[in-house]
Short mmCIF file of C-alpha atoms in Angstrom, two decimals:
data_model
loop_
_atom_site.label_atom_id
_atom_site.label_comp_id
_atom_site.label_asym_id
_atom_site.label_seq_id
_atom_site.Cartn_x
_atom_site.Cartn_y
_atom_site.Cartn_z
CA UNK A 1 -14.42 52.33 -7.05
CA UNK A 2 -16.23 50.52 -9.90
CA UNK A 3 -13.03 48.60 -10.72
CA UNK A 4 -12.77 47.41 -7.10
CA UNK A 5 -16.39 46.31 -7.13
CA UNK A 6 -15.94 44.40 -10.40
CA UNK A 7 -12.82 42.67 -9.05
CA UNK A 8 -14.64 41.73 -5.85
CA UNK A 9 -17.58 40.29 -7.79
CA UNK A 10 -15.25 38.28 -10.04
CA UNK A 11 -13.30 36.90 -7.09
CA UNK A 12 -16.48 35.95 -5.25
CA UNK A 13 -18.03 34.30 -8.31
CA UNK A 14 -14.84 32.30 -8.94
CA UNK A 15 -14.93 31.10 -5.35
CA UNK A 16 -18.56 30.00 -5.63
CA UNK A 17 -18.05 28.17 -8.93
CA UNK A 18 -14.89 26.48 -7.65
CA UNK A 19 -16.79 25.04 -4.68
CA UNK A 20 -19.69 23.83 -6.80
CA UNK A 21 -17.18 22.15 -9.05
CA UNK A 22 -15.74 20.29 -6.05
CA UNK A 23 -19.02 18.50 -5.37
CA UNK A 24 -19.71 17.65 -9.02
CA UNK A 25 -16.10 16.51 -9.52
CA UNK A 26 -16.29 14.36 -6.40
CA UNK A 27 -19.56 12.78 -7.57
CA UNK A 28 -18.11 11.97 -10.99
CA UNK A 29 -15.10 10.30 -9.36
CA UNK A 30 -17.31 8.61 -6.75
CA UNK A 31 -19.47 7.01 -9.46
CA UNK A 32 -16.37 5.69 -11.21
CA UNK A 33 -14.96 4.45 -7.91
CA UNK A 34 -18.23 2.58 -7.33
CA UNK A 35 -18.10 0.99 -10.78
CA UNK A 36 -14.51 -0.08 -10.25
CA UNK A 37 -15.11 -1.57 -6.80
CA UNK A 38 -18.16 -3.44 -8.07
CA UNK A 39 -16.08 -4.83 -10.96
CA UNK A 40 -13.43 -5.97 -8.46
CA UNK A 41 -16.10 -7.56 -6.23
CA UNK A 42 -17.61 -9.32 -9.25
CA UNK A 43 -14.20 -10.63 -10.37
CA UNK A 44 -13.65 -12.66 -7.19
CA UNK A 45 -15.47 -16.00 -7.25
CA UNK A 46 -17.97 -16.35 -4.42
CA UNK A 47 -16.13 -19.36 -2.97
CA UNK A 48 -13.08 -17.10 -2.44
CA UNK A 49 -14.91 -14.29 -0.60
CA UNK A 50 -13.52 -15.53 2.71
CA UNK A 51 -9.95 -15.61 1.37
CA UNK A 52 -7.33 -13.70 3.33
CA UNK A 53 -3.62 -13.69 2.49
CA UNK A 54 -2.55 -13.78 6.14
CA UNK A 55 -4.30 -14.48 9.44
CA UNK A 56 -3.91 -10.84 10.56
CA UNK A 57 -5.64 -9.50 7.43
CA UNK A 58 -9.34 -9.04 6.74
CA UNK A 59 -10.90 -11.46 4.29
CA UNK A 60 -12.06 -10.26 0.89
CA UNK A 61 -15.65 -10.17 2.23
CA UNK A 62 -14.57 -8.31 5.39
CA UNK A 63 -12.70 -5.74 3.29
CA UNK A 64 -15.84 -5.10 1.22
CA UNK A 65 -17.95 -4.76 4.36
CA UNK A 66 -15.39 -2.42 5.91
CA UNK A 67 -15.35 -0.20 2.80
CA UNK A 68 -19.12 0.16 2.66
CA UNK A 69 -19.50 0.57 6.42
CA UNK A 70 -16.93 3.36 6.45
CA UNK A 71 -18.68 5.27 3.67
CA UNK A 72 -21.99 4.81 5.51
CA UNK A 73 -20.41 6.21 8.68
CA UNK A 74 -18.69 9.20 7.06
CA UNK A 75 -21.54 10.03 4.68
CA UNK A 76 -24.27 9.78 7.29
CA UNK A 77 -22.37 11.44 10.13
CA UNK A 78 -20.94 14.38 8.21
CA UNK A 79 -23.30 14.96 5.27
CA UNK A 80 -26.77 14.23 6.64
CA UNK A 81 -28.97 14.81 9.63
CA UNK A 82 -29.53 11.08 10.04
CA UNK A 83 -27.99 9.20 12.92
CA UNK A 84 -25.41 6.64 11.89
CA UNK A 85 -26.16 3.16 13.18
CA UNK A 86 -23.26 0.76 12.92
CA UNK A 87 -24.17 -2.63 11.47
CA UNK A 88 -22.47 -5.79 12.55
CA UNK A 89 -20.67 -7.56 9.74
CA UNK A 90 -22.95 -10.17 8.25
CA UNK A 91 -20.77 -13.13 7.41
CA UNK A 92 -23.55 -14.99 5.59
CA UNK A 93 -24.15 -12.43 2.85
CA UNK A 94 -23.86 -13.89 -0.63
CA UNK A 95 -21.65 -12.28 -3.24
CA UNK A 96 -24.71 -10.74 -4.90
CA UNK A 97 -25.98 -9.37 -1.58
CA UNK A 98 -22.56 -7.94 -0.75
CA UNK A 99 -22.39 -6.20 -4.12
CA UNK A 100 -25.90 -4.77 -3.55
CA UNK A 101 -24.77 -3.45 -0.15
CA UNK A 102 -21.76 -1.76 -1.77
CA UNK A 103 -23.88 -0.14 -4.48
CA UNK A 104 -26.43 1.07 -1.94
CA UNK A 105 -23.71 2.56 0.29
CA UNK A 106 -22.10 4.44 -2.60
CA UNK A 107 -25.50 5.73 -3.71
CA UNK A 108 -26.51 6.83 -0.22
CA UNK A 109 -23.23 8.70 0.34
CA UNK A 110 -23.57 10.31 -3.10
CA UNK A 111 -27.09 11.50 -2.28
CA UNK A 112 -25.89 13.10 0.95
CA UNK A 113 -22.87 14.75 -0.68
CA UNK A 114 -24.92 16.06 -3.62
CA UNK A 115 -27.02 18.09 -1.15
CA UNK A 116 -23.91 19.77 0.26
CA UNK A 117 -23.52 23.42 -0.66
CA UNK A 118 -20.32 25.34 -1.22
CA UNK A 119 -20.29 26.96 2.22
CA UNK A 120 -20.67 23.63 4.01
CA UNK A 121 -17.51 22.21 2.43
CA UNK A 122 -15.36 24.54 4.50
CA UNK A 123 -17.25 23.87 7.75
CA UNK A 124 -15.30 22.00 10.39
CA UNK A 125 -16.77 18.82 11.86
CA UNK A 126 -15.75 16.80 14.87
CA UNK A 127 -13.56 13.88 13.90
CA UNK A 128 -11.52 11.43 15.97
CA UNK A 129 -8.31 12.81 14.42
CA UNK A 130 -9.29 16.38 15.30
CA UNK A 131 -11.55 18.90 13.59
CA UNK A 132 -11.71 18.46 9.79
CA UNK A 133 -13.51 20.32 7.04
CA UNK A 134 -16.22 18.53 5.11
CA UNK A 135 -13.92 18.79 2.09
CA UNK A 136 -11.32 16.82 4.03
CA UNK A 137 -13.98 14.23 4.86
CA UNK A 138 -14.76 13.89 1.12
CA UNK A 139 -11.08 13.28 0.45
CA UNK A 140 -10.96 10.73 3.27
CA UNK A 141 -14.01 8.89 1.92
CA UNK A 142 -12.40 8.43 -1.48
CA UNK A 143 -8.97 7.69 -0.06
CA UNK A 144 -10.38 4.99 2.22
CA UNK A 145 -12.14 3.25 -0.67
CA UNK A 146 -8.95 3.42 -2.76
CA UNK A 147 -6.79 2.06 0.07
CA UNK A 148 -8.91 -1.02 0.73
CA UNK A 149 -9.70 -1.63 -2.92
CA UNK A 150 -5.96 -1.75 -3.58
CA UNK A 151 -5.64 -4.43 -0.91
CA UNK A 152 -8.31 -6.62 -2.47
CA UNK A 153 -6.79 -6.16 -5.92
CA UNK A 154 -3.79 -7.96 -4.45
CA UNK A 155 -6.15 -10.69 -3.19
CA UNK A 156 -7.34 -11.20 -6.76
CA UNK A 157 -3.78 -11.48 -8.04
CA UNK A 158 -2.82 -13.91 -5.27
CA UNK A 159 -5.66 -16.13 -6.47
CA UNK A 160 -4.54 -15.96 -10.09
CA UNK A 161 -7.46 -13.72 -11.07
CA UNK A 162 -6.79 -10.89 -13.45
CA UNK A 163 -8.13 -7.65 -11.94
CA UNK A 164 -10.59 -5.61 -13.98
CA UNK A 165 -9.28 -2.71 -15.99
CA UNK A 166 -8.91 0.43 -13.90
CA UNK A 167 -11.81 2.87 -13.99
CA UNK A 168 -10.54 6.33 -13.12
CA UNK A 169 -12.00 9.63 -14.19
#
């Protein structure tokens, strides 16, 4: 009986520590993702912020807005009690203002995620693609940033600008 109890306690404690590690691991990666995106945004000259490689593509500025708006939506909707209010893209933002918006969006999402406990990560939330766990939403948040950042890295290269060195873990 004692052996069963010890095994149960060990399994439960492993589960709890694994979940806590998910949030701290995500936050570490999120901070590095922020630093990398800011470095990419800083690398593009301000006069090229409206550059787009094809008419059907978003401009560099629109990509940055889309990235930060998506993290605002996902972070607010699924990791806070606040109501998400969609902002219209502001075409007149300067490069410095756009970079400030990006930093603020990363920081706000990080604050919301940091308050998430281990049990909440497995909770399902309503999502347009069907119910998803909050852990899946975390993965989507990072994946979305990575996807669009990769696109604007190409924009830098198409303009003869060497992209900043990758910032990973």
